XYZ file of N, CA and C in Angstrom:
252
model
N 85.471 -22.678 17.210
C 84.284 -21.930 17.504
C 83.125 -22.851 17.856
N 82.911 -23.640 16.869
C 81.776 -25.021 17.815
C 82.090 -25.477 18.880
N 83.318 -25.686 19.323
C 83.523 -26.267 20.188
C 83.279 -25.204 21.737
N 83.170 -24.116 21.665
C 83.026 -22.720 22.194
C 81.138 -23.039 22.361
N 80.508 -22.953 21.408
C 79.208 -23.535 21.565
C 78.456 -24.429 21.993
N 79.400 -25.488 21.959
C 79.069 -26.512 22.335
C 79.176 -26.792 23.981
N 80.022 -26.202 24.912
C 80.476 -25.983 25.800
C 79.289 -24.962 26.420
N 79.008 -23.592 25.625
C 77.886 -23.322 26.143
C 76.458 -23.835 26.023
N 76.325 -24.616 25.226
C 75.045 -25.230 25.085
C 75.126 -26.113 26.063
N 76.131 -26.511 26.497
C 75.759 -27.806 27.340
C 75.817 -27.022 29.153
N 76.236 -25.827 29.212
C 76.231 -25.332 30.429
C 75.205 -24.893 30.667
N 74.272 -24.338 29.639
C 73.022 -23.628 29.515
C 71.963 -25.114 29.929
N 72.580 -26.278 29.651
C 71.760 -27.300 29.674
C 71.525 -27.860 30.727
N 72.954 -27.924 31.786
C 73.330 -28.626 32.977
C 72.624 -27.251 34.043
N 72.733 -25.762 33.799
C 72.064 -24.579 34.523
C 70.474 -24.609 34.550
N 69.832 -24.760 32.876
C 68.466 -25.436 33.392
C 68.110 -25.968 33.953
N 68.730 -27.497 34.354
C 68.181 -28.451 35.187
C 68.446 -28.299 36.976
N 69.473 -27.215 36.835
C 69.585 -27.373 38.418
C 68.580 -25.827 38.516
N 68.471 -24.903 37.910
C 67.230 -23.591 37.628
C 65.642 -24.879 37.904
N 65.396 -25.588 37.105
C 64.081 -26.173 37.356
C 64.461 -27.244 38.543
N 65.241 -27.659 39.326
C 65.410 -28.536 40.486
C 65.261 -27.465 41.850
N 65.728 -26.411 41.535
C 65.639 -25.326 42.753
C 64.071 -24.754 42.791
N 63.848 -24.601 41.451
C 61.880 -24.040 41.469
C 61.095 -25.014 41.984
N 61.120 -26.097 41.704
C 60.842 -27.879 42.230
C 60.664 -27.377 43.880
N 62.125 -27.558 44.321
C 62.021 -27.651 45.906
C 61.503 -26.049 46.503
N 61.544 -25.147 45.709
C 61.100 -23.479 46.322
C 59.500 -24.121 46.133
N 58.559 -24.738 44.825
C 57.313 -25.083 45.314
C 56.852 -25.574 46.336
N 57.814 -27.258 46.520
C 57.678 -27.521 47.788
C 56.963 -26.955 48.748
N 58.364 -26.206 49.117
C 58.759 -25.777 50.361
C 57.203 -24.642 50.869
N 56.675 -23.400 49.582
C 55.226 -23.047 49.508
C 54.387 -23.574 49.495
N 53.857 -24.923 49.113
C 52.946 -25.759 49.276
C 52.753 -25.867 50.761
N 54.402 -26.452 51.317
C 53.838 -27.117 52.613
C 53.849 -25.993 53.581
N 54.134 -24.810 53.301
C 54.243 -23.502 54.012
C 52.437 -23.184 54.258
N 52.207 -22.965 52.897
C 50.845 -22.645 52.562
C 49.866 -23.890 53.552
N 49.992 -25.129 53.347
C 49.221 -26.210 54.122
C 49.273 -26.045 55.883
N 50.633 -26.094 56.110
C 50.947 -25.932 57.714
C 50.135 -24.841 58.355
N 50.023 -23.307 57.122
C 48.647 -21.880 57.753
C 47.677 -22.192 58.153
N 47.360 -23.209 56.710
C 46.252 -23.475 56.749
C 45.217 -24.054 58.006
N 46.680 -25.485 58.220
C 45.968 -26.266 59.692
C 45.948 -25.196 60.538
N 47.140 -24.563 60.912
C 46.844 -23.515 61.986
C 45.523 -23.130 62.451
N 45.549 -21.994 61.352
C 44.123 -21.344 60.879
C 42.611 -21.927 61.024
N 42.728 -23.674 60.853
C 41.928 -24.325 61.070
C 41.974 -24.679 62.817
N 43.240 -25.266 62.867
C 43.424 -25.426 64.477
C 42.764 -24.138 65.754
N 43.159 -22.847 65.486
C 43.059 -22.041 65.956
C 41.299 -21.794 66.150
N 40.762 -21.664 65.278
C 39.290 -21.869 65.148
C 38.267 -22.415 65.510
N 38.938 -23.870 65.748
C 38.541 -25.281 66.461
C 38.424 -25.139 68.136
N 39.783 -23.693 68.503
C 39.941 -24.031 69.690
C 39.141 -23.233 70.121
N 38.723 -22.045 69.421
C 38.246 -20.816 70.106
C 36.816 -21.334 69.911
N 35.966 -22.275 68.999
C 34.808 -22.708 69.295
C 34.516 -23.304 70.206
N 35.637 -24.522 70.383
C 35.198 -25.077 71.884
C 35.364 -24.229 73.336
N 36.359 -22.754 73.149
C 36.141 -22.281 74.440
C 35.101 -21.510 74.443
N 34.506 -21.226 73.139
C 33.161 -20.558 73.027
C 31.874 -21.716 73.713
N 32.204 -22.875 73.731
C 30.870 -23.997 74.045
C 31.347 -24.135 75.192
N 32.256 -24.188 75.738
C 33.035 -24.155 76.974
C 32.188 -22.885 78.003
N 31.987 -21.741 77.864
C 31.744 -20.765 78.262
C 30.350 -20.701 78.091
N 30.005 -21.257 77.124
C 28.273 -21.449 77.301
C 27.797 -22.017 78.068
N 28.510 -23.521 78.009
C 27.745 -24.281 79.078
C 28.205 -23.711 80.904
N 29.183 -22.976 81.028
C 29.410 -22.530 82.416
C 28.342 -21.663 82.872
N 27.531 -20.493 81.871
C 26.780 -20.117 81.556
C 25.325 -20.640 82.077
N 25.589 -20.985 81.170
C 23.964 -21.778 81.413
C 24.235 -22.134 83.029
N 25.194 -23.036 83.459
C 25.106 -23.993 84.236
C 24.681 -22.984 85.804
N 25.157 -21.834 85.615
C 25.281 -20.680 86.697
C 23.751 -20.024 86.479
N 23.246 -19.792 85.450
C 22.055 -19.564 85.122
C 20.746 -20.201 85.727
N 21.198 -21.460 85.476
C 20.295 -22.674 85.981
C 20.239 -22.175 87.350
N 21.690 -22.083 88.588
C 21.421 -22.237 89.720
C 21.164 -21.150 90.329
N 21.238 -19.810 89.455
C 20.495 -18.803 89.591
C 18.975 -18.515 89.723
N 18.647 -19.485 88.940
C 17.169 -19.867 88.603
C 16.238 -20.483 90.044
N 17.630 -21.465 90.022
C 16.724 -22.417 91.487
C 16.738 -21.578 92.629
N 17.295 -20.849 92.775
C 17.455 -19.688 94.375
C 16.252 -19.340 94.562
N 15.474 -18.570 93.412
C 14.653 -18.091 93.543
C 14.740 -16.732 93.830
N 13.790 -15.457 94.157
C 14.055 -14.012 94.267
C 14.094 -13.996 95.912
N 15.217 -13.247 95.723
C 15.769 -12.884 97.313
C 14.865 -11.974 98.148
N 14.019 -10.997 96.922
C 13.584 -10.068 97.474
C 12.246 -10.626 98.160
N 11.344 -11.604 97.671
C 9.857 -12.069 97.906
C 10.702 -12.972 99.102
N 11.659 -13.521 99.228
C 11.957 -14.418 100.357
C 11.650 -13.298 101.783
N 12.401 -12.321 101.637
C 12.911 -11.196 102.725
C 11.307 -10.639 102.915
N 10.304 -10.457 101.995
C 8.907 -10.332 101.787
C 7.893 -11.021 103.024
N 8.424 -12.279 102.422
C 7.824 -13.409 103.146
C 8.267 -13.763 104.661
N 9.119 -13.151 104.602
C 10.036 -13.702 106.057
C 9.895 -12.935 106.899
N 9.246 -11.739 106.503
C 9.036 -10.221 107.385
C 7.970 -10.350 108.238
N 8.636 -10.289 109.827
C 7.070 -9.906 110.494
C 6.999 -8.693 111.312
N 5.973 -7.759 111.520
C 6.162 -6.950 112.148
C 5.998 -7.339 113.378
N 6.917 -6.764 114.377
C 6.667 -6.830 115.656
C 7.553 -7.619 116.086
N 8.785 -8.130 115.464
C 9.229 -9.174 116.243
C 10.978 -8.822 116.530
Protein backbone atom coordinates (compact mmCIF):
# COMPACT_ATOMS: atom_id res chain seq x y z
CA UNK A 1 0.00 0.00 0.00
CA UNK A 2 2.94 2.65 0.48
CA UNK A 3 4.35 1.66 -2.22
CA UNK A 4 0.82 2.49 -4.16
CA UNK A 5 1.40 6.04 -2.52
CA UNK A 6 4.38 6.53 -3.11
CA UNK A 7 4.01 6.07 -6.84
CA UNK A 8 1.21 8.52 -6.60
CA UNK A 9 2.93 11.07 -4.76
CA UNK A 10 5.59 11.11 -7.02
CA UNK A 11 3.22 11.34 -10.22
CA UNK A 12 1.31 14.11 -8.56
CA UNK A 13 4.91 15.55 -8.24
CA UNK A 14 6.40 14.98 -11.79
CA UNK A 15 2.32 16.40 -13.10
CA UNK A 16 2.94 19.61 -11.03
CA UNK A 17 5.97 20.51 -12.57
CA UNK A 18 5.06 19.96 -16.10
CA UNK A 19 1.12 21.83 -14.86
CA UNK A 20 3.51 24.92 -13.67
CA UNK A 21 6.02 24.59 -16.95
CA UNK A 22 2.88 24.80 -19.32
CA UNK A 23 1.35 28.02 -17.14
CA UNK A 24 5.14 29.41 -17.46
CA UNK A 25 5.06 29.24 -21.32
CA UNK A 26 0.86 30.02 -21.64
CA UNK A 27 2.21 33.49 -19.61
CA UNK A 28 4.72 33.91 -22.00
CA UNK A 29 3.10 33.46 -24.83
CA UNK A 30 0.15 36.50 -23.18
CA UNK A 31 2.72 38.77 -22.26
CA UNK A 32 4.20 38.87 -25.66
CA UNK A 33 0.65 38.66 -27.25
CA UNK A 34 -0.43 41.51 -24.99
CA UNK A 35 3.06 43.66 -25.94
CA UNK A 36 2.97 42.94 -29.86
CA UNK A 37 -1.21 44.96 -29.45
CA UNK A 38 0.22 47.08 -27.79
CA UNK A 39 3.06 48.27 -30.45
CA UNK A 40 0.42 47.90 -33.00
CA UNK A 41 -1.93 50.12 -31.30
CA UNK A 42 0.92 52.43 -30.79
CA UNK A 43 2.18 51.95 -34.43
CA UNK A 44 -1.18 52.52 -35.89
CA UNK A 45 -1.59 55.92 -34.12
CA UNK A 46 1.80 57.16 -35.06
CA UNK A 47 0.71 56.61 -38.59
CA UNK A 48 -2.59 58.19 -38.67
CA UNK A 49 -0.92 61.38 -36.91
CA UNK A 50 1.52 61.81 -39.42
CA UNK A 51 -1.15 61.43 -42.24
CA UNK A 52 -3.08 63.84 -40.16
CA UNK A 53 0.24 66.49 -40.41
CA UNK A 54 0.59 65.19 -43.80
CA UNK A 55 -2.84 66.60 -44.83
CA UNK A 56 -2.38 69.73 -42.96
CA UNK A 57 0.46 70.85 -44.43
CA UNK A 58 -1.11 70.04 -48.15
CA UNK A 59 -3.70 72.22 -46.72
CA UNK A 60 -2.21 74.98 -45.78
CA UNK A 61 0.14 74.74 -48.72
CA UNK A 62 -3.10 75.05 -51.27
CA UNK A 63 -4.44 77.69 -48.94
CA UNK A 64 -1.42 79.77 -49.19
CA UNK A 65 -1.71 79.65 -53.11
CA UNK A 66 -5.19 80.33 -52.87
CA UNK A 67 -4.35 83.33 -51.00
CA UNK A 68 -1.76 84.65 -53.57
CA UNK A 69 -4.37 84.57 -56.65
CA UNK A 70 -6.15 86.97 -55.17
CA UNK A 71 -10.24 87.53 -55.87
CA UNK A 72 -11.19 86.63 -59.30
CA UNK A 73 -14.13 88.63 -58.99
CA UNK A 74 -12.34 92.44 -58.35
CA UNK A 75 -9.82 91.18 -61.18
CA UNK A 76 -12.92 90.72 -63.83
CA UNK A 77 -14.04 94.29 -61.91
CA UNK A 78 -11.00 95.85 -62.82
CA UNK A 79 -10.51 94.50 -66.19
CA UNK A 80 -14.01 95.64 -67.34
CA UNK A 81 -14.37 98.34 -69.84
CA UNK A 82 -17.34 99.50 -71.30
CA UNK A 83 -17.34 99.93 -74.82
CA UNK A 84 -14.84 97.74 -75.97
Amino acid sequence: MSAVVALLGAACSRAAGWIAAGGAALALLLAAYGTGRRDGRTASRTQTLERAARAREIRDEVDRTVDRLGDPADELRRDWRRGL
